[in-house]
PDB file of C-alpha atoms in Angstrom:
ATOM      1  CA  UNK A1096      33.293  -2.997   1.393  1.00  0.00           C
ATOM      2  CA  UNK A1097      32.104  -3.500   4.725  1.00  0.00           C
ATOM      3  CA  UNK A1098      31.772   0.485   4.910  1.00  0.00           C
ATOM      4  CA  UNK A1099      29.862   0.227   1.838  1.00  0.00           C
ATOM      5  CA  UNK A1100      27.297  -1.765   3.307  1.00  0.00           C
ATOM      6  CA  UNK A1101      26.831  -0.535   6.598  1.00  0.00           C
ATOM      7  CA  UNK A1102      25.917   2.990   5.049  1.00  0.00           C
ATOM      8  CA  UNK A1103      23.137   0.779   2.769  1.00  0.00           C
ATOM      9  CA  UNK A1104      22.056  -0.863   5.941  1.00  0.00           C
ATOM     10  CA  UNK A1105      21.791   2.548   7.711  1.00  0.00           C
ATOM     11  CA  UNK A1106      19.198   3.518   5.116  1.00  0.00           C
ATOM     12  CA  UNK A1107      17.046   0.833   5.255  1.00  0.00           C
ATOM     13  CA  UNK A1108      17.547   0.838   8.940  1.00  0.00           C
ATOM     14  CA  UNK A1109      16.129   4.154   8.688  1.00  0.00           C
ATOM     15  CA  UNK A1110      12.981   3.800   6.326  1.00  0.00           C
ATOM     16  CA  UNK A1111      12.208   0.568   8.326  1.00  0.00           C
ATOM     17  CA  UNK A1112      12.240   2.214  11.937  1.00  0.00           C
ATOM     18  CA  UNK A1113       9.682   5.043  10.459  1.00  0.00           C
ATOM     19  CA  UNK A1114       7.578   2.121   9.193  1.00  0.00           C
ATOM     20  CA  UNK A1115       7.853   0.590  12.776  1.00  0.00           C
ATOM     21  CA  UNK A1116       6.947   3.796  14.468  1.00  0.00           C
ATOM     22  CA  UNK A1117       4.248   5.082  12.286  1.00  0.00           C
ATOM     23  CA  UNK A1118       2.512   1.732  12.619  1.00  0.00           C
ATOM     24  CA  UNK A1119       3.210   1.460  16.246  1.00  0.00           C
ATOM     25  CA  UNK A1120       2.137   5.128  17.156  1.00  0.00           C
ATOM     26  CA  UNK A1121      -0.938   4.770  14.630  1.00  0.00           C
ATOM     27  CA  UNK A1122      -2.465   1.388  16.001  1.00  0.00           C
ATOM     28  CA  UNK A1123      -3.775   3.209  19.376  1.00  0.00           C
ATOM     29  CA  UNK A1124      -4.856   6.671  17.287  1.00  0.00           C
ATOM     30  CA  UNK A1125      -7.159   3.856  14.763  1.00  0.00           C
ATOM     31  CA  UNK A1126      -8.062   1.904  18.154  1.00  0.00           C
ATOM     32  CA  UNK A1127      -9.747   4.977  19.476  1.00  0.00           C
ATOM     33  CA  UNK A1128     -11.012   7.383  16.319  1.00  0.00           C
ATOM     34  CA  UNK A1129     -12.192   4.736  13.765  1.00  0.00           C
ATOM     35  CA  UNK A1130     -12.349   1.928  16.242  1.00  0.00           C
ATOM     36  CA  UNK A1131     -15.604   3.667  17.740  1.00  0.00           C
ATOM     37  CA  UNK A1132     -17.228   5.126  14.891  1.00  0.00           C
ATOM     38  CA  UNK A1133     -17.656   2.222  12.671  1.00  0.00           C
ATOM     39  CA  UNK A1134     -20.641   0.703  13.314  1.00  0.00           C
ATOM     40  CA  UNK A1135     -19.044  -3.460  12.589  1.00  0.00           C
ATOM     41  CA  UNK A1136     -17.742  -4.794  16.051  1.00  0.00           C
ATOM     42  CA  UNK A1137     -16.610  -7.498  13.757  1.00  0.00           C
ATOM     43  CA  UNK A1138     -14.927  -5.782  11.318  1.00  0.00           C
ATOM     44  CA  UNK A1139     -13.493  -3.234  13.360  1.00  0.00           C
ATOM     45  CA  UNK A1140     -11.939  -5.965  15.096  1.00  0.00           C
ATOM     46  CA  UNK A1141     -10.676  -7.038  12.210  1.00  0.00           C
ATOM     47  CA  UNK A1142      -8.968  -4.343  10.865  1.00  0.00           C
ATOM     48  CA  UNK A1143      -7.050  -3.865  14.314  1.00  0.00           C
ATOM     49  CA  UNK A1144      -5.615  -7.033  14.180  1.00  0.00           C
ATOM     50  CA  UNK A1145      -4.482  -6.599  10.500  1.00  0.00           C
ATOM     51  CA  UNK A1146      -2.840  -3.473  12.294  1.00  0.00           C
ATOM     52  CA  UNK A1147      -1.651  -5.326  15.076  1.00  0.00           C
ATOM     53  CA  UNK A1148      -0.072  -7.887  12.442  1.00  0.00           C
ATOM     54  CA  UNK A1149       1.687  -5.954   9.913  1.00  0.00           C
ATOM     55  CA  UNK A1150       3.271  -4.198  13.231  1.00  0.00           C
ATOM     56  CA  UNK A1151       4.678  -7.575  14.628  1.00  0.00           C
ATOM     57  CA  UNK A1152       5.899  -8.714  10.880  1.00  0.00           C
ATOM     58  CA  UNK A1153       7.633  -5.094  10.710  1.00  0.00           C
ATOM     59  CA  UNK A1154       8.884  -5.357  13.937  1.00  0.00           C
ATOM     60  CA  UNK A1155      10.570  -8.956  13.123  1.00  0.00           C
ATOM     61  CA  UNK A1156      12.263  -7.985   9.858  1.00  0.00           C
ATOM     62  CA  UNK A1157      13.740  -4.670  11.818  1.00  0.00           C
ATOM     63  CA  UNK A1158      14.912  -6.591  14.745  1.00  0.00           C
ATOM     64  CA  UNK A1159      15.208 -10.328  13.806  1.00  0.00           C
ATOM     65  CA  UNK A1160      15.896 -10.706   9.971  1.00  0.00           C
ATOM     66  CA  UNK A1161      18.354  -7.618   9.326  1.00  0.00           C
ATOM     67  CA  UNK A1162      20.959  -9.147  12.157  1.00  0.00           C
ATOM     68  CA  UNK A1163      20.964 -12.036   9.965  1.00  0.00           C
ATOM     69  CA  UNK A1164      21.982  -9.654   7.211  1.00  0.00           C
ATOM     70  CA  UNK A1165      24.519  -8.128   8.641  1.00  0.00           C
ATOM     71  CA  UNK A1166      26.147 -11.958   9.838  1.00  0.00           C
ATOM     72  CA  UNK A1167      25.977 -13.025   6.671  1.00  0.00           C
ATOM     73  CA  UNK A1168      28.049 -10.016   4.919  1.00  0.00           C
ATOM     74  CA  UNK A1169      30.401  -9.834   8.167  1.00  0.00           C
ATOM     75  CA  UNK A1170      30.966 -13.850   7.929  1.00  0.00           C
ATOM     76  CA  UNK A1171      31.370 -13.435   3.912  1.00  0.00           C
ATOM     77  CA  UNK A1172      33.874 -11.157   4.291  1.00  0.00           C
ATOM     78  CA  UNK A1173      35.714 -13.292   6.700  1.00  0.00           C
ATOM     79  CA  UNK A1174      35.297 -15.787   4.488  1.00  0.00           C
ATOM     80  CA  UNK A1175      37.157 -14.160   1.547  1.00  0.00           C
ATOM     81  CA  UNK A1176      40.417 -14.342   4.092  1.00  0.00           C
ATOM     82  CA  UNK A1177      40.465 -17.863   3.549  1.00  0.00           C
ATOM     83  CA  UNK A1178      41.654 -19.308   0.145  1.00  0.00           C
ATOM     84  CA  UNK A1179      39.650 -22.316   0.990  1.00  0.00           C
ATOM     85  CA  UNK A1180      36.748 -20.780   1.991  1.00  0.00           C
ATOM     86  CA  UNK A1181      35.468 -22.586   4.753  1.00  0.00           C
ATOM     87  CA  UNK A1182      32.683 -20.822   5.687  1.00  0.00           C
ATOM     88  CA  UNK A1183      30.854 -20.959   2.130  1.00  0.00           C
ATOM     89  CA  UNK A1184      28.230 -23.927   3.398  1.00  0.00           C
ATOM     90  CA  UNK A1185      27.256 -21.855   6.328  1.00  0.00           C
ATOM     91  CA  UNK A1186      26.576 -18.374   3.836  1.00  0.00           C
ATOM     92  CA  UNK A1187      24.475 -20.699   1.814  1.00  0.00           C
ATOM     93  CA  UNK A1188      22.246 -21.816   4.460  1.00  0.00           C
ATOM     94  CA  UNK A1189      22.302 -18.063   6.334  1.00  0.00           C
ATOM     95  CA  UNK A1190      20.867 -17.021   2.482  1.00  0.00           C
ATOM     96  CA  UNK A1191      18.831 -19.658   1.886  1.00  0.00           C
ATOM     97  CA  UNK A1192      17.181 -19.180   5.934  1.00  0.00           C
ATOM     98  CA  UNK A1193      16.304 -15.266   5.262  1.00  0.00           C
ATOM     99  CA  UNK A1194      15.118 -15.969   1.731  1.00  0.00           C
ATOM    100  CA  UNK A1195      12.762 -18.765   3.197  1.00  0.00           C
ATOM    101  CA  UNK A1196      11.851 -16.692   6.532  1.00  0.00           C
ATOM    102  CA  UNK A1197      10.878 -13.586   3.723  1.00  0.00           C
ATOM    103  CA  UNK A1198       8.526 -16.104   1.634  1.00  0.00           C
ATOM    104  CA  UNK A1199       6.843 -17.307   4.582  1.00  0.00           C
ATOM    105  CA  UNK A1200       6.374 -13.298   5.858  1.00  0.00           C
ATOM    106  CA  UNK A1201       4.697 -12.627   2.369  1.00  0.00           C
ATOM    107  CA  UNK A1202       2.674 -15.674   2.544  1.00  0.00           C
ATOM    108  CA  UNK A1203       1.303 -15.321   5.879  1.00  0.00           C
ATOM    109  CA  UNK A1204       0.183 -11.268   5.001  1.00  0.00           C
ATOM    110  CA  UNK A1205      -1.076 -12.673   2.030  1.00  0.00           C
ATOM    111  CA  UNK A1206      -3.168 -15.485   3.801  1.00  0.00           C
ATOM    112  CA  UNK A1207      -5.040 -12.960   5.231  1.00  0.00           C
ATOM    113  CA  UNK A1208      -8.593 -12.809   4.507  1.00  0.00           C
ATOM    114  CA  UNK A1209      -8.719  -9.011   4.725  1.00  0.00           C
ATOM    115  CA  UNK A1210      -5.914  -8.959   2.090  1.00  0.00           C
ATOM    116  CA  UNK A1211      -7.839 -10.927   0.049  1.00  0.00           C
ATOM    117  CA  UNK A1212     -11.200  -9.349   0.479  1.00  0.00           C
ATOM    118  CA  UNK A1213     -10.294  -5.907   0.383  1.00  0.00           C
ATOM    119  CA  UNK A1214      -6.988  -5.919  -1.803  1.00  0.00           C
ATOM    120  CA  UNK A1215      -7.148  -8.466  -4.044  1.00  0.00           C
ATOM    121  CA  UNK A1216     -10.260  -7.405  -5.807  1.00  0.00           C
ATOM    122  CA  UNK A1217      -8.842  -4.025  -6.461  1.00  0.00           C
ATOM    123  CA  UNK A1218      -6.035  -5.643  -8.832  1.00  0.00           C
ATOM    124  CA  UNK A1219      -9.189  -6.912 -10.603  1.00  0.00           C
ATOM    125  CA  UNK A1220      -9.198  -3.709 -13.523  1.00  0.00           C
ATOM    126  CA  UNK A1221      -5.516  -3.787 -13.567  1.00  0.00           C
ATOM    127  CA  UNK A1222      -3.736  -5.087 -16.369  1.00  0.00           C
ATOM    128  CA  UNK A1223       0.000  -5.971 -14.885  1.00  0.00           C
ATOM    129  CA  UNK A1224       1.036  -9.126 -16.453  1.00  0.00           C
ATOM    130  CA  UNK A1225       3.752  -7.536 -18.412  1.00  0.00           C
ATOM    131  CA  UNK A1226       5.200  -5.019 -15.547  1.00  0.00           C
ATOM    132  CA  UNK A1227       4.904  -8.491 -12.944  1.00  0.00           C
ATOM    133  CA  UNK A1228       7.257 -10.283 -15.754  1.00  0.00           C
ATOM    134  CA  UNK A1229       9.573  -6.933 -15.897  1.00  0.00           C
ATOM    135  CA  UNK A1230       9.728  -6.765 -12.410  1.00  0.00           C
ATOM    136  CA  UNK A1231      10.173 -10.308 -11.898  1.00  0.00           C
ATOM    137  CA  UNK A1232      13.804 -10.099 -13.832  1.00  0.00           C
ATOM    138  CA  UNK A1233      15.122  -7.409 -11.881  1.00  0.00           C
ATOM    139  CA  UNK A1234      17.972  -9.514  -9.861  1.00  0.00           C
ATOM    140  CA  UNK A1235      17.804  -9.466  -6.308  1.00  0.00           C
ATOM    141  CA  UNK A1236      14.096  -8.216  -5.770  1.00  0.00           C
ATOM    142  CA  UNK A1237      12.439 -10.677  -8.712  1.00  0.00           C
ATOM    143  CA  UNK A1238      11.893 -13.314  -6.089  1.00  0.00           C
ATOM    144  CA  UNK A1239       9.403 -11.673  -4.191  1.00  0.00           C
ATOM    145  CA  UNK A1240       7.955  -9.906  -7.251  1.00  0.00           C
ATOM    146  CA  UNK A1241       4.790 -11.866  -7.603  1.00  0.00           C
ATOM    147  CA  UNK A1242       3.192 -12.163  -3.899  1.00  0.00           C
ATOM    148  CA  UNK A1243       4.560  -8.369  -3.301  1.00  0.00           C
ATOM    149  CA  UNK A1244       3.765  -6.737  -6.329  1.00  0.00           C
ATOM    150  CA  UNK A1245      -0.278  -7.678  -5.619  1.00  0.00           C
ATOM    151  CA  UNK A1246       0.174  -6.391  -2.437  1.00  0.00           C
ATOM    152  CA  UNK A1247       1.229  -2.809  -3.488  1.00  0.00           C
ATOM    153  CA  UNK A1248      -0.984  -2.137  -6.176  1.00  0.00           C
ATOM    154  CA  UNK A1249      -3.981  -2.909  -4.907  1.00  0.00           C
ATOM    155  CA  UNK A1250      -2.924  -0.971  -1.798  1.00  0.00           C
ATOM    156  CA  UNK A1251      -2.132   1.824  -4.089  1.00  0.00           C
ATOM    157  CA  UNK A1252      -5.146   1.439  -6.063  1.00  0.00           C
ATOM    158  CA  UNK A1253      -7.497   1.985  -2.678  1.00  0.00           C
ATOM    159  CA  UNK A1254      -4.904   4.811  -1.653  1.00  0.00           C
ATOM    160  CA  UNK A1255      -6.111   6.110  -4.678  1.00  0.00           C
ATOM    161  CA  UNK A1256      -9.644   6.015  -4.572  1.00  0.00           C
ATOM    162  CA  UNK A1257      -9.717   7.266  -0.956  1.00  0.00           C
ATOM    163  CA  UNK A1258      -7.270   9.596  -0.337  1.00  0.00           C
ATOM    164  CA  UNK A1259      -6.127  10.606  -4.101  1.00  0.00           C
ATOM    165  CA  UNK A1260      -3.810  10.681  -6.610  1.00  0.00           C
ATOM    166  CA  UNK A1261      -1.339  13.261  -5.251  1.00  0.00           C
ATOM    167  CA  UNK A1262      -1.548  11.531  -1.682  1.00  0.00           C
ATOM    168  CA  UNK A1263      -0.443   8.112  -3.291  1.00  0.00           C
ATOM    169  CA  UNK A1264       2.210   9.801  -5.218  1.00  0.00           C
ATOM    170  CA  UNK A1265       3.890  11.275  -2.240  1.00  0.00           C
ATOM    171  CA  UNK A1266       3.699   8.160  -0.209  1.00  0.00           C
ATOM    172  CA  UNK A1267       5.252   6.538  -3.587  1.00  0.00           C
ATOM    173  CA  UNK A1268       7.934   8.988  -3.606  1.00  0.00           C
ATOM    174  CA  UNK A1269       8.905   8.961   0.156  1.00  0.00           C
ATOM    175  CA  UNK A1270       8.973   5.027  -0.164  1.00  0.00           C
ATOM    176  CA  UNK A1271      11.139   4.448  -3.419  1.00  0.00           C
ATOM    177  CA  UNK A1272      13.822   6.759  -2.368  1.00  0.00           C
ATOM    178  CA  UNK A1273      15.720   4.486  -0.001  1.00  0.00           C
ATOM    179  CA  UNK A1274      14.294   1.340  -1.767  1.00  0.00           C
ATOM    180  CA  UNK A1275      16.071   3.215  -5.366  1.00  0.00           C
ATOM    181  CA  UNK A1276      19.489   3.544  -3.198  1.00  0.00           C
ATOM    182  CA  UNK A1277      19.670   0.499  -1.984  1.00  0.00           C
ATOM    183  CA  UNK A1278      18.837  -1.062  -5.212  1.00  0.00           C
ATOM    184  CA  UNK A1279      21.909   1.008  -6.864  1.00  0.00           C
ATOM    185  CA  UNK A1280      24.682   0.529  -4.194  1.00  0.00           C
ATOM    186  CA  UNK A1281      23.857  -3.606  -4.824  1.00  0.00           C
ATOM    187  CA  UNK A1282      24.363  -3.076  -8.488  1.00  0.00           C
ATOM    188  CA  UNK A1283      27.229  -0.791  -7.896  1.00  0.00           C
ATOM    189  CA  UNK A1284      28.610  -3.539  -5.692  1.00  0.00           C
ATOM    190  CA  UNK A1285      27.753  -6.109  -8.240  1.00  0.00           C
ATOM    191  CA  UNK A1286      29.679  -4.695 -11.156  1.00  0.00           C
ATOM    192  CA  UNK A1287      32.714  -3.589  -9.048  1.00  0.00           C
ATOM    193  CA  UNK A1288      33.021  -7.477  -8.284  1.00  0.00           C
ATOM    194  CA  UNK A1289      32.764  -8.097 -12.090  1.00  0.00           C
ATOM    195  CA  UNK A1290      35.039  -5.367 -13.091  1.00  0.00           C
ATOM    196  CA  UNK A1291      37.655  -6.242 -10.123  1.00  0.00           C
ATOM    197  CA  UNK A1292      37.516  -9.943 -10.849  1.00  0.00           C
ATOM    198  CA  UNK A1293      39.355  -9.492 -14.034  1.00  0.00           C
ATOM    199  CA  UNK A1294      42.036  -7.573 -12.788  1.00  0.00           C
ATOM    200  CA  UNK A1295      42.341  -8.355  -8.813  1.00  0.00           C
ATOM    201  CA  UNK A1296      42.687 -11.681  -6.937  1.00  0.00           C
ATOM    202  CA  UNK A1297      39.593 -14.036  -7.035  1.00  0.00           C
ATOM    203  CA  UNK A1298      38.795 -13.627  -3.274  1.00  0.00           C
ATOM    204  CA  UNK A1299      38.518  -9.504  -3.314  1.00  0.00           C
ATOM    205  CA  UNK A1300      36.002  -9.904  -6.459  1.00  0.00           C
ATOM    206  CA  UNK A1301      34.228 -12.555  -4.101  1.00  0.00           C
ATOM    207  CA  UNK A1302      34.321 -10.436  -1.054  1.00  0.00           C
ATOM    208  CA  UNK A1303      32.433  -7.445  -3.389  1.00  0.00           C
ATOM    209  CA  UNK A1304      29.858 -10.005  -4.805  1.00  0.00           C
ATOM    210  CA  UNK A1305      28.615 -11.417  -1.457  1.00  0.00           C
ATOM    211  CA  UNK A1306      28.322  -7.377  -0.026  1.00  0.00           C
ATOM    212  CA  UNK A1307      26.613  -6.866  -3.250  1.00  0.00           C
ATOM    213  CA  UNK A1308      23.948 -10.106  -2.329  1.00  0.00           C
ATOM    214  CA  UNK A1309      23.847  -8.480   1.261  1.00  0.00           C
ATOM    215  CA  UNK A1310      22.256  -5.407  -0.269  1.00  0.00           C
ATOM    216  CA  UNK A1311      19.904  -6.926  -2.620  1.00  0.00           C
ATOM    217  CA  UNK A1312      19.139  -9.164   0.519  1.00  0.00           C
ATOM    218  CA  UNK A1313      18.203  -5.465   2.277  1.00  0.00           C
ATOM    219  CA  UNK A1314      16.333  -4.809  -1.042  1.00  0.00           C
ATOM    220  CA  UNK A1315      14.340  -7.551  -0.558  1.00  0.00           C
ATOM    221  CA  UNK A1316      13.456  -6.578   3.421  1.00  0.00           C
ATOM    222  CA  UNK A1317      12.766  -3.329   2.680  1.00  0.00           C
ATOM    223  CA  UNK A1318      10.527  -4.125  -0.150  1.00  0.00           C
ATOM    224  CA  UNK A1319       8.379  -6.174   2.181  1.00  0.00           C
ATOM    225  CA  UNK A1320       8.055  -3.457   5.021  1.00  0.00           C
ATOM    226  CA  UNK A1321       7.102  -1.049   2.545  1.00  0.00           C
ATOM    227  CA  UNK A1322       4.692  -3.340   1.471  1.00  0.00           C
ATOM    228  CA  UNK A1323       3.099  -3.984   4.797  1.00  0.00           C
ATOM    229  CA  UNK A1324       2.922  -0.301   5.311  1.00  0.00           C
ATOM    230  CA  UNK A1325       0.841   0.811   2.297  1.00  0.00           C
ATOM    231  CA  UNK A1326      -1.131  -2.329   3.613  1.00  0.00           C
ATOM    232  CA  UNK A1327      -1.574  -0.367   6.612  1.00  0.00           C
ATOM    233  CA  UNK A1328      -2.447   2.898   4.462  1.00  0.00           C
ATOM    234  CA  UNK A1329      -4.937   1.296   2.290  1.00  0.00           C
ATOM    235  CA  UNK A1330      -6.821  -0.627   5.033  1.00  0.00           C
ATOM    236  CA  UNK A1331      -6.871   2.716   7.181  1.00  0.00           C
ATOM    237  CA  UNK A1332      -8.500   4.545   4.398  1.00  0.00           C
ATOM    238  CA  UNK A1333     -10.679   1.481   3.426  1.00  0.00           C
ATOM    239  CA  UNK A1334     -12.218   0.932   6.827  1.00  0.00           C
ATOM    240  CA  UNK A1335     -12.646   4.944   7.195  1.00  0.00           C
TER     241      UNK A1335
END
């Protein structure tokens, strides 16, 4: 199990350090070529701290919210030693702490008034009540669906109308490909808990469900730096 999930955490390790870098290598590149050709002080100045912003918050859920991750599958497993399962209190609150610490993250990006003035207008011709409601079941990823789901498609939609359609499918592609195997090694994990639990004692079947929450927790992270980074994408190619 634990061998299970350090290969998921490898991948989003992965896809999160590109996000990290691209952001971090891009900020100086936009300071330079866009920063001095748009003719807004103001809104130049703007748009570099939305950079500057979604690099931080990307930089925080590689280096500050995944250890928490990884504690809170190594401490479930130790857990699942125990018949009495002392450390169950302390898994809640580790849960409860990154699921808090990830709605705050989307509501501060959110907040922003650039968001809002340049992203949340472009959701204006969409009609996505019914895919927010669809993606809002999916277990594991539904409770960030709402804030999140804004945020990509109205990046995509300006991704769209400035770069094009087959730009904003490759970017799709290259970002749902680690999200998609995460997403199946939790539900993998999920149902060998349910299919183990029948036949195997009560604490392996636990053991499997909380590695199976630790990936949908890395879902969840990963979803939100994607997010920030087609931010980062459809600002760019707004402001240019």
């Amino acid at each position: 199990l634990l061998q299970g999930f350090v290969s998921a955490a490898q991948i989003a390790v992965a896809a999160m350090e590109n996000a990290v870098l691209f952001v971090k290598l891009f900020i100086p590149t936009y300071f330079f070529a866009v920063g001095t050709c748009v003719g807004s002080v103001t809104a130049v100045f703007y748009y570099q701290m939305m950079l500057v912003a979604a690099y931080l918050i990307e930089s925080f859920l590689l280096h500050g919210l995944l250890p928490f991750i990884y504690s809170y599958v190594i401490l479930a497993l130790l857990n699942g030693i125990w018949a009495e399962e002392r450390l169950s209190l302390l898994l809640n609150f580790i849960k409860k702490g990154i699921t808090v610490t990830q709605k705050a993250l989307i509501g501060l990006v959110m907040s922003l008034s650039l968001v809002q003035a340049v992203i949340v207008p472009a959701l204006d011709g969409l009609k996505i009540t019914a895919f927010k409601k669809t993606l809002a079941a999916i277990p594991g990823a539904g409770g960030i669906a709402s804030g999140m789901t804004d945020l990509v498609l109205g990046s995509a939609v300006l991704i769209k109308n400035s770069m094009g359609v087959m730009f904003l499918i490759l970017l799709l592609v290259v970002c749902a490909v680690p999200l998609c195997k995460l997403f199946v090694t939790g539900v993998f994990m999920k149902l060998g808990a349910a299919l183990t639990g029948i036949v195997s004692d009560k604490r392996i079947s636990g053991c499997a469900d909380k590695v199976g929450e630790g990936c949908f927790l890395l879902v969840k992270c990963l979803f939100t730096s994607i997010a920030l980074f087609l931010t980062v994408i459809s600002v760019v190619a707004y402001s240019g």
